[in-house]
XYZ file of C-alpha atoms in Angstrom:
641
model
C 11.851 2.398 -16.232
C 12.433 1.713 -19.914
C 15.919 3.210 -19.886
C 18.910 1.232 -18.706
C 19.458 2.632 -15.200
C 23.154 1.933 -15.388
C 23.511 4.200 -18.400
C 21.295 6.943 -16.974
C 23.658 7.420 -14.069
C 26.241 8.877 -16.390
C 23.919 11.036 -18.441
C 23.473 14.784 -18.190
C 20.310 14.526 -16.059
C 21.921 16.331 -13.167
C 23.195 13.294 -11.264
C 26.576 14.053 -9.823
C 29.448 11.609 -9.796
C 28.948 10.625 -6.174
C 25.356 9.709 -6.976
C 26.300 7.164 -9.601
C 25.312 3.619 -8.648
C 27.973 1.420 -7.174
C 28.428 -2.072 -8.432
C 28.573 -4.905 -5.940
C 32.325 -5.122 -6.581
C 33.009 -1.653 -5.150
C 34.610 -1.273 -1.748
C 32.746 1.551 -0.015
C 35.434 2.371 2.537
C 38.129 3.096 0.003
C 40.557 0.600 1.530
C 41.319 -0.982 -1.845
C 42.470 2.310 -3.248
C 44.891 2.569 -0.339
C 46.154 -0.998 -0.826
C 46.651 -0.718 -4.586
C 49.438 1.796 -4.788
C 51.151 -0.290 -7.461
C 47.868 -0.945 -9.342
C 48.427 -4.706 -9.319
C 46.919 -5.911 -5.987
C 44.593 -8.860 -6.496
C 40.851 -8.594 -6.263
C 38.591 -11.621 -6.419
C 36.714 -11.960 -9.716
C 33.228 -13.376 -9.153
C 30.621 -14.459 -11.675
C 28.498 -11.479 -10.610
C 31.383 -9.129 -11.354
C 31.848 -10.780 -14.754
C 28.154 -10.183 -15.482
C 28.636 -6.539 -14.521
C 31.499 -6.295 -16.980
C 29.395 -7.821 -19.772
C 26.586 -5.388 -19.093
C 28.928 -2.414 -18.937
C 30.593 -3.379 -22.228
C 27.255 -4.239 -23.830
C 28.512 -7.613 -25.047
C 27.844 -11.212 -23.931
C 31.471 -12.252 -24.613
C 34.630 -10.490 -23.457
C 38.365 -10.843 -23.669
C 40.431 -10.815 -20.509
C 41.478 -7.298 -21.443
C 37.832 -6.263 -21.771
C 37.066 -7.600 -18.294
C 40.045 -5.813 -16.797
C 39.086 -2.553 -18.512
C 35.409 -2.705 -17.503
C 36.052 -3.572 -13.874
C 39.349 -1.699 -13.501
C 40.945 -4.912 -12.285
C 44.686 -5.622 -12.624
C 45.112 -7.163 -16.081
C 47.771 -9.638 -14.932
C 45.374 -11.317 -12.488
C 42.226 -11.450 -14.650
C 43.180 -14.369 -16.915
C 44.130 -16.558 -13.967
C 40.844 -15.800 -12.185
C 38.832 -16.376 -15.372
C 40.434 -19.814 -15.617
C 39.358 -20.478 -12.023
C 35.784 -19.525 -12.909
C 35.962 -21.841 -15.918
C 37.122 -24.701 -13.710
C 34.093 -24.040 -11.491
C 31.782 -24.220 -14.519
C 30.677 -20.580 -14.262
C 32.221 -19.356 -17.549
C 33.537 -20.899 -20.728
C 36.305 -19.856 -23.125
C 36.738 -19.974 -26.890
C 39.828 -19.272 -28.995
C 39.187 -16.951 -31.946
C 41.397 -15.504 -34.652
C 41.264 -11.891 -33.541
C 42.213 -12.535 -29.927
C 43.765 -15.467 -28.145
C 40.654 -16.141 -25.989
C 37.171 -14.768 -25.360
C 35.126 -15.607 -22.286
C 31.352 -15.849 -21.730
C 29.004 -17.110 -18.979
C 28.135 -20.807 -19.103
C 24.477 -19.791 -19.035
C 24.107 -16.804 -21.339
C 20.528 -16.226 -20.173
C 21.968 -15.224 -16.791
C 22.692 -11.847 -18.361
C 18.963 -11.119 -18.675
C 17.406 -13.283 -15.963
C 19.486 -12.234 -12.991
C 18.643 -9.599 -10.417
C 20.341 -6.213 -10.627
C 20.099 -3.435 -8.036
C 21.107 0.164 -8.772
C 21.181 2.766 -5.977
C 20.815 6.542 -6.424
C 21.689 7.847 -2.934
C 21.022 11.561 -3.445
C 17.587 10.914 -4.938
C 17.062 8.152 -2.346
C 15.858 5.858 -5.131
C 16.565 2.201 -5.804
C 15.996 0.662 -9.226
C 15.779 -3.132 -9.360
C 15.592 -5.354 -12.431
C 14.138 -8.840 -11.887
C 14.244 -8.705 -8.076
C 14.025 -11.933 -6.159
C 11.241 -12.396 -3.616
C 13.771 -12.078 -0.785
C 15.019 -8.738 -2.122
C 11.504 -7.328 -2.405
C 10.680 -8.480 1.114
C 13.803 -6.768 2.457
C 13.157 -3.571 0.488
C 9.600 -3.360 1.820
C 11.040 -2.906 5.315
C 12.572 0.484 4.552
C 11.423 1.607 1.078
C 8.227 2.320 -0.831
C 7.453 0.737 -4.208
C 6.864 3.870 -6.277
C 6.651 2.456 -9.776
C 6.903 -0.696 -11.874
C 6.895 -1.091 -15.616
C 5.127 -4.456 -15.542
C 8.213 -6.103 -17.046
C 10.287 -6.942 -13.958
C 11.525 -3.374 -13.498
C 10.863 -1.754 -10.103
C 11.581 1.700 -8.703
C 11.628 2.174 -4.938
C 11.775 5.404 -2.975
C 13.123 5.694 0.558
C 10.930 8.280 2.273
C 11.215 9.567 5.849
C 8.059 7.731 6.887
C 9.457 4.457 5.537
C 12.402 4.780 7.895
C 10.289 5.961 10.825
C 8.154 2.830 10.724
C 10.889 0.308 9.846
C 10.313 -2.895 11.871
C 13.665 -2.936 13.669
C 14.767 -2.449 17.247
C 18.047 -0.776 16.305
C 19.592 1.086 13.415
C 22.248 -1.623 13.089
C 19.490 -4.143 12.344
C 17.989 -1.839 9.730
C 21.402 -1.254 8.156
C 21.944 -5.007 7.851
C 18.588 -5.345 6.097
C 19.514 -2.541 3.689
C 22.830 -4.181 2.789
C 21.141 -7.543 2.233
C 18.553 -5.962 -0.064
C 21.032 -3.832 -2.024
C 23.852 -6.360 -2.188
C 26.211 -3.539 -1.312
C 26.812 -0.767 1.178
C 25.735 2.767 0.298
C 27.255 5.097 2.875
C 25.416 8.193 1.660
C 22.018 6.498 1.797
C 22.748 4.884 5.154
C 23.787 8.217 6.654
C 20.480 9.787 5.606
C 18.484 6.784 6.869
C 20.271 6.962 10.227
C 19.390 10.658 10.534
C 15.717 9.819 9.971
C 15.935 6.917 12.404
C 17.158 9.374 15.052
C 14.366 11.890 14.252
C 11.772 9.201 14.947
C 13.105 8.806 18.483
C 13.220 12.404 19.646
C 9.742 12.550 21.235
C 7.509 10.168 23.142
C 4.249 10.293 25.053
C 4.360 8.589 28.449
C 2.064 8.254 31.433
C 3.122 10.086 34.607
C 2.934 8.161 37.874
C -0.021 10.379 38.828
C -1.950 9.320 35.731
C -1.662 12.259 33.340
C 0.210 12.261 30.019
C 3.655 13.791 29.516
C 5.440 14.697 26.282
C 9.134 13.897 26.635
C 11.987 15.061 24.357
C 15.467 13.599 24.020
C 17.043 16.998 24.711
C 16.186 20.473 25.873
C 17.219 21.808 22.458
C 14.773 19.634 20.525
C 11.994 20.431 22.993
C 12.577 24.172 22.718
C 13.275 24.404 19.003
C 10.538 22.053 17.805
C 7.799 21.100 20.274
C 7.456 24.419 22.061
C 7.514 26.237 18.731
C 4.773 24.064 17.215
C 2.498 23.395 20.217
C 0.455 25.876 22.241
C -1.917 26.024 25.211
C -4.466 23.897 23.328
C -1.990 21.021 23.436
C -0.116 21.364 26.750
C -0.754 22.866 30.169
C 2.776 23.852 31.129
C 6.416 22.707 31.146
C 7.437 20.239 33.838
C 11.158 20.375 33.067
C 13.440 21.370 30.200
C 12.552 18.136 28.391
C 8.971 17.476 29.613
C 5.567 19.088 29.031
C 2.284 18.306 30.776
C -0.204 17.304 28.058
C -3.828 18.400 28.057
C -6.212 15.435 28.197
C -7.604 14.621 24.758
C -4.918 16.480 22.802
C -2.615 13.494 22.331
C -3.710 12.785 18.767
C -3.307 16.457 17.790
C 0.212 16.538 19.273
C 1.201 13.419 17.327
C -0.207 14.863 14.114
C 1.475 18.270 14.571
C 4.933 16.867 15.319
C 4.611 14.252 12.552
C 3.972 17.016 10.043
C 7.048 18.806 11.418
C 9.092 15.703 10.626
C 9.232 14.248 14.133
C 6.958 11.229 14.670
C 6.066 10.679 18.317
C 6.446 7.309 19.992
C 3.249 6.619 21.923
C 4.289 4.747 25.070
C 1.364 5.666 27.295
C 0.017 3.122 29.764
C -3.433 3.035 28.235
C -6.328 0.924 29.397
C -5.996 -2.739 28.472
C -9.601 -3.677 29.228
C -10.907 -6.954 30.517
C -9.151 -10.078 29.302
C -10.915 -11.995 26.544
C -9.572 -15.260 25.207
C -9.858 -15.437 21.404
C -8.568 -18.318 19.326
C -8.318 -18.343 15.550
C -9.959 -21.249 13.732
C -7.932 -20.614 10.579
C -4.189 -20.681 9.912
C -2.684 -17.330 9.015
C -0.693 -17.038 5.787
C 2.973 -16.198 6.194
C 2.533 -12.540 5.243
C -0.507 -12.222 7.539
C 1.584 -13.627 10.400
C 4.250 -11.015 9.562
C 1.600 -8.284 9.734
C 0.442 -9.496 13.153
C 4.013 -9.783 14.437
C 4.797 -6.206 13.357
C 1.583 -4.997 14.987
C 2.498 -6.875 18.176
C 5.883 -5.134 18.297
C 4.454 -1.640 17.827
C 1.066 -2.020 19.541
C -0.524 -0.088 16.678
C -0.557 0.034 12.899
C -2.584 -0.075 9.685
C -2.780 -3.288 7.665
C -2.525 -2.171 4.012
C -3.176 -4.752 1.299
C -5.321 -5.347 -1.771
C -8.895 -6.544 -1.369
C -8.830 -10.303 -0.964
C -5.516 -10.357 0.914
C -7.229 -11.255 4.184
C -6.906 -8.061 6.228
C -9.981 -8.983 8.265
C -8.560 -12.397 9.181
C -5.215 -10.792 10.028
C -7.083 -8.346 12.283
C -8.615 -11.322 14.079
C -5.064 -12.582 14.556
C -4.249 -9.234 16.186
C -7.340 -9.600 18.400
C -6.138 -13.045 19.492
C -2.705 -11.596 20.278
C -4.121 -8.735 22.382
C -6.571 -11.030 24.182
C -8.765 -8.175 25.362
C -12.175 -6.668 24.790
C -12.350 -5.144 21.318
C -14.266 -2.332 19.636
C -14.504 -2.575 15.834
C -15.499 0.593 13.949
C -16.928 0.255 10.421
C -18.492 2.664 7.891
C -21.788 0.791 7.390
C -24.185 -1.605 9.059
C -23.696 -4.025 6.137
C -20.033 -4.288 7.048
C -20.941 -4.654 10.738
C -23.069 -7.689 9.877
C -20.276 -9.179 7.763
C -17.788 -8.730 10.614
C -20.199 -10.475 12.970
C -20.493 -13.445 10.609
C -16.745 -13.676 10.046
C -15.944 -13.536 13.765
C -18.308 -16.443 14.417
C -16.882 -18.438 11.495
C -13.166 -17.754 12.045
C -12.742 -17.465 15.835
C -13.758 -19.196 19.043
C -16.094 -16.326 20.009
C -19.690 -17.244 20.873
C -22.720 -15.248 19.613
C -23.407 -13.798 23.063
C -19.875 -12.313 23.170
C -20.402 -10.200 20.035
C -22.601 -7.124 19.840
C -23.511 -4.684 17.065
C -24.212 -1.006 17.722
C -25.767 0.981 14.875
C -29.130 2.101 13.548
C -30.372 -1.481 13.364
C -29.421 -2.747 16.838
C -27.607 -1.448 19.892
C -25.728 -4.014 21.960
C -22.411 -3.398 23.736
C -20.569 -6.644 24.435
C -16.940 -7.824 24.926
C -16.507 -7.536 21.144
C -18.632 -4.688 19.800
C -18.986 -3.677 16.154
C -20.168 -0.085 15.750
C -20.417 2.402 12.893
C -18.173 5.473 12.877
C -21.194 7.774 12.859
C -22.671 6.252 16.006
C -19.348 6.141 17.867
C -18.788 9.833 17.111
C -22.190 11.026 18.361
C -22.202 12.729 21.752
C -25.265 10.848 23.010
C -23.658 7.459 22.338
C -20.017 8.254 23.037
C -20.184 7.630 26.784
C -21.232 4.030 26.182
C -17.887 3.406 24.485
C -15.871 5.724 26.750
C -17.021 3.959 29.903
C -15.709 0.603 28.714
C -11.952 0.002 28.664
C -11.084 -1.546 25.324
C -7.928 -3.579 24.863
C -8.059 -2.982 21.111
C -9.878 -0.601 18.777
C -10.045 -1.665 15.103
C -10.690 1.050 12.487
C -11.930 -0.758 9.365
C -11.764 1.151 6.058
C -9.627 3.577 8.056
C -9.146 5.966 5.135
C -12.326 7.559 6.541
C -10.640 8.476 9.831
C -9.308 11.945 8.854
C -12.748 13.159 7.725
C -14.385 15.589 10.119
C -17.338 13.264 10.730
C -15.356 10.112 11.464
C -12.333 11.476 13.286
C -14.408 12.090 16.415
C -14.230 8.342 16.990
C -10.433 8.492 17.312
C -10.666 9.875 20.837
C -11.065 6.201 21.767
C -7.331 5.816 22.367
C -6.980 2.261 23.673
C -3.647 0.602 24.384
C -3.766 -1.022 20.941
C -5.093 0.565 17.732
C -5.360 -1.182 14.388
C -6.520 0.148 11.025
C -7.451 -1.766 7.863
C -7.388 -0.313 4.352
C -6.884 -1.453 0.774
C -5.882 2.054 -0.216
C -5.184 4.663 2.489
C -5.099 7.362 -0.198
C -7.046 10.569 0.313
C -7.536 13.181 -2.348
C -7.360 15.928 0.314
C -3.773 14.882 1.199
C -4.741 14.078 4.779
C -3.586 10.455 4.629
C -0.739 11.201 7.062
C -3.433 11.752 9.675
C -4.438 8.106 9.295
C -1.045 7.035 10.519
C -0.828 9.564 13.355
C -4.360 8.886 14.612
C -4.207 5.100 14.215
C -0.680 3.880 13.548
C 2.019 3.326 10.891
C 1.256 1.327 7.720
C 2.032 -2.392 7.727
C 1.800 -3.981 4.310
C 3.066 -6.359 1.674
C 4.288 -5.916 -1.875
C 1.099 -6.386 -3.913
C 2.888 -8.119 -6.768
C 4.345 -10.652 -4.346
C 0.779 -11.615 -3.382
C -0.097 -11.916 -7.074
C 2.897 -14.145 -7.785
C 2.292 -16.416 -4.794
C -1.332 -16.940 -5.787
C -2.821 -15.464 -2.604
C -4.531 -12.746 -4.622
C -5.392 -12.885 -8.323
C -4.062 -10.004 -10.369
C -6.973 -8.698 -12.441
C -6.561 -7.689 -16.044
C -7.427 -3.993 -16.361
C -8.578 -2.527 -19.654
C -9.632 1.058 -20.348
C -12.174 1.067 -23.174
C -12.708 4.316 -25.070
C -16.374 4.266 -26.050
C -17.882 6.420 -28.840
C -20.916 8.621 -28.225
C -24.230 6.802 -28.293
C -26.048 9.657 -30.014
C -25.412 13.121 -31.473
C -27.599 14.839 -28.897
C -25.295 14.008 -25.986
C -22.173 14.759 -28.016
C -23.496 18.211 -28.951
C -24.491 18.860 -25.337
C -20.959 17.987 -24.216
C -19.483 20.446 -26.700
C -21.512 23.349 -25.327
C -21.276 22.452 -21.609
C -18.801 23.817 -19.054
C -16.843 22.398 -16.149
C -18.445 19.662 -14.084
C -21.385 19.385 -16.459
C -19.008 18.184 -19.191
C -17.912 15.346 -16.922
C -21.493 14.347 -16.071
C -22.552 14.212 -19.721
C -19.526 12.097 -20.691
C -20.033 9.788 -17.720
C -23.661 9.135 -18.687
C -22.890 8.520 -22.376
C -25.655 6.210 -23.611
C -23.130 4.433 -25.813
C -21.836 2.760 -22.649
C -25.062 0.782 -22.299
C -24.299 -0.987 -25.580
C -20.718 -1.699 -24.531
C -21.866 -3.132 -21.186
C -24.185 -5.483 -23.069
C -21.352 -6.438 -25.413
C -18.913 -7.206 -22.571
C -21.455 -9.292 -20.664
C -22.217 -11.299 -23.804
C -18.476 -11.780 -24.386
C -18.119 -13.268 -20.876
C -21.342 -15.274 -20.458
C -20.036 -17.486 -17.639
C -18.684 -14.692 -15.441
C -20.136 -13.359 -12.210
C -20.263 -9.665 -12.966
C -20.617 -6.316 -11.232
C -21.408 -3.132 -13.148
C -20.505 0.049 -11.238
C -22.166 3.418 -11.843
C -22.175 6.809 -10.167
C -25.597 8.001 -11.359
C -28.973 6.560 -10.397
C -30.609 7.254 -13.746
C -27.754 5.591 -15.591
C -27.832 2.647 -13.188
C -31.535 2.090 -13.777
C -31.041 2.281 -17.566
C -28.227 -0.278 -17.530
C -30.090 -2.561 -15.109
C -33.118 -2.537 -17.400
C -30.984 -3.161 -20.501
C -29.242 -6.214 -18.994
C -32.188 -7.424 -16.905
C -30.415 -7.205 -13.544
C -31.194 -5.663 -10.123
C -29.838 -2.201 -9.357
C -28.368 -1.985 -5.858
C -28.129 1.610 -4.600
C -28.502 3.671 -1.459
C -32.243 3.710 -2.139
C -32.410 -0.092 -1.887
C -33.895 -1.126 1.504
C -31.402 -2.904 3.770
C -33.379 -6.153 3.721
C -33.508 -6.163 -0.080
C -29.818 -5.231 -0.321
C -28.883 -8.079 2.002
C -30.994 -10.577 0.038
C -29.378 -9.582 -3.282
C -25.873 -9.820 -1.860
C -26.542 -13.201 -0.288
C -27.859 -14.504 -3.600
C -24.721 -13.196 -5.304
C -22.455 -14.879 -2.744
C -24.307 -18.192 -3.063
C -23.950 -18.095 -6.876
C -27.721 -17.816 -7.199
C -27.303 -14.511 -9.022
C -24.649 -13.768 -11.649
C -25.068 -10.033 -12.230
C -25.613 -6.886 -10.185
C -25.563 -3.218 -11.136
C -24.123 -1.312 -8.180
C -23.932 2.382 -7.253
C -21.355 3.932 -4.928
C -22.843 1.922 -2.077
C -20.732 -0.978 -3.348
C -17.404 0.827 -3.192
C -16.783 -0.019 0.451
C -18.241 -2.134 3.168
C -19.631 -4.870 0.932
C -17.705 -8.097 0.518
C -18.262 -9.729 -2.876
C -15.685 -12.522 -2.761
C -16.634 -14.416 -5.926
C -16.901 -11.577 -8.462
C -14.647 -12.237 -11.450
C -15.772 -9.465 -13.811
C -16.157 -5.759 -13.033
C -17.347 -3.109 -15.483
C -16.934 0.495 -14.354
C -19.437 2.437 -16.451
C -19.007 5.743 -14.609
C -17.217 7.151 -11.589
C -13.907 8.051 -13.202
C -13.960 11.484 -11.600
C -13.879 9.798 -8.213
C -10.840 9.182 -6.064
C -7.901 6.859 -6.655
C -9.143 4.964 -3.602
C -12.479 4.417 -5.350
C -10.643 2.984 -8.340
C -8.780 0.584 -6.068
C -11.971 -0.503 -4.318
C -13.805 -1.176 -7.555
C -10.926 -2.991 -9.235
C -10.380 -4.823 -5.968
C -13.769 -6.518 -6.130
C -12.130 -9.009 -8.482
C -8.889 -9.558 -6.524
C -9.448 -13.069 -5.253
C -7.324 -16.234 -5.375
C -9.490 -17.846 -8.075
C -7.748 -15.961 -10.890
C -8.930 -14.945 -14.344
C -10.458 -11.690 -13.111
C -11.241 -8.878 -15.541
C -11.865 -5.174 -14.975
C -13.165 -2.955 -17.774
C -13.213 0.813 -17.338
C -15.455 2.653 -19.805
C -14.480 6.189 -20.806
C -16.142 8.340 -23.464
C -13.680 8.807 -26.303
C -12.281 12.306 -26.818
C -13.470 13.652 -23.446
C -11.975 14.430 -20.050
C -12.928 10.903 -18.995
C -9.902 9.601 -20.880
C -7.538 11.457 -18.539
C -9.622 10.574 -15.477
C -9.397 6.870 -16.366
C -5.633 6.925 -16.800
C -5.013 8.890 -13.605
C -7.395 6.842 -11.481
C -5.734 3.562 -12.453
C -2.178 4.884 -12.626
C -1.328 3.954 -9.036
C -2.667 0.426 -9.623
C -0.203 0.132 -12.483
C 2.565 1.203 -10.110
C 1.577 -1.637 -7.794
C 2.304 -4.164 -10.508
C -0.991 -4.521 -12.377
C -1.050 -4.445 -16.144
C -3.337 -1.751 -17.587
C -4.101 -1.867 -21.305
C -6.167 0.454 -23.500
C -8.696 -0.319 -26.262
C -10.657 1.830 -28.699
C -14.219 0.523 -29.063
C -15.552 0.316 -32.604
C -18.977 1.759 -33.306
C -20.122 -1.688 -34.470
C -19.492 -3.061 -30.956
């Protein structure tokens, strides 16, 4: 991202000439080449083209000859068109001794402040400098933000799954969006996108008039060469025709997953149970991006809302519930989250207390809107209670759990509408594609756009490299092997001093200190005189501490892994991660996300023992947050601290 993308296209990095980015002045169909047999046919000179010439020449001022050379425009027409731009106020001219006239933009800062899009078709990458909000919104419909340098430079990738889930009814609509985002037409990229668009429409699941499920293919060739090669008797009973197979009951999710992995996502158009009608009205106005999420869900009937903590995924899910207007089952990973859902539904919707039930270890009530834990919903002795009721919508909260062997048993509840919620659908076992085949395609928003619009506060992330607290631990680390090295570094007693220092440096902040080890948590809690909330904390005590934190009656909590998910701490503005760097990237997102709220001024400190494997763990765990637009800085901690 630090290199000028326009210059890299011509380097010896293996990019061929047809992969070089086109400027917005190019004509992709080659008609100009045909019409310029004498080399003098006129082409319109725009201010954008003049900027391109300045950038290509590496100078803010150019002669008419320089413009003609850079843009390969007819020299005889350039001066006249430059004079027209001057009359419009877009450029200015100045006579100098070495050349009759030089030209420059009226606003020189336009050279650095304007948006520039560079396309690499063969790599299916798009590099954008200083993109406008409109451009980023358009790109998000068919591309994935892969990287950002934190200085207005963005790198997007166009992956097959981005095309498969593009929110368009036709390829022509998607192509128009691409051209609007890129400011140009890229035939090579469009051809590839169209091929992926077609792949996503080769198979569909439908309901036969007699009630069973059928897998349909667009052609006998695709059915024979793909589906019947990948699927077996565990998935289908028998062929019905050259393009249809009779699906075994309960194997629908496995079929979708298998064909997705083969590069052919299946359109699920079954006539599934809609459940009893249930009128739900929202008591809060959705933000524009939340309304977009709900609209995209409404079009597809399924999906996963992906956004940073604090972006309002729960409220958006309630908007989806209001759209469906049917009985709803909400699956959550913990009873704490079930209670929070219950409270939010009462506060944000027209639902009455008697319409909402919770089903978990604490209470067991099945009602028109039921909130259950994944564990309970997956148990054989409870499953019939949920199977017997026809749900209009099933919501999978924290749906990154779905692919795990314990939780995926709940996905047999295949209602007409399925909705997942996740801040980070990343799995370290590379099974995240299962989330989208079992639940639905991702629906999300550019994180940095939420930061810029003030909906979510971008936290400041700092990795602090902490020295050893004593020689005993340092010597033990030197002689340890493997996982034991990590545990010793994670529990470095020097971190206790740095936690105290950071809390004293931010005396007015509401703070959370995260740990992975009970002994370390107790030591830090004692050192800072704060409660330690862990899995050993009784539910009643845990609830009391959290309520006190929410009501600003308590300013500090030390939290174990129990706080990574399923606990809403909306007013935290300081997070200190003392250990847990060997955890997943998702865990890093969850912990950093505890400070992502509209209030702003949030801080996240990640403590890593200097000179150990924790340094690499810290960088890798937060790397994907940096790619989402957050600034991550690094600091060596002095021994005196």
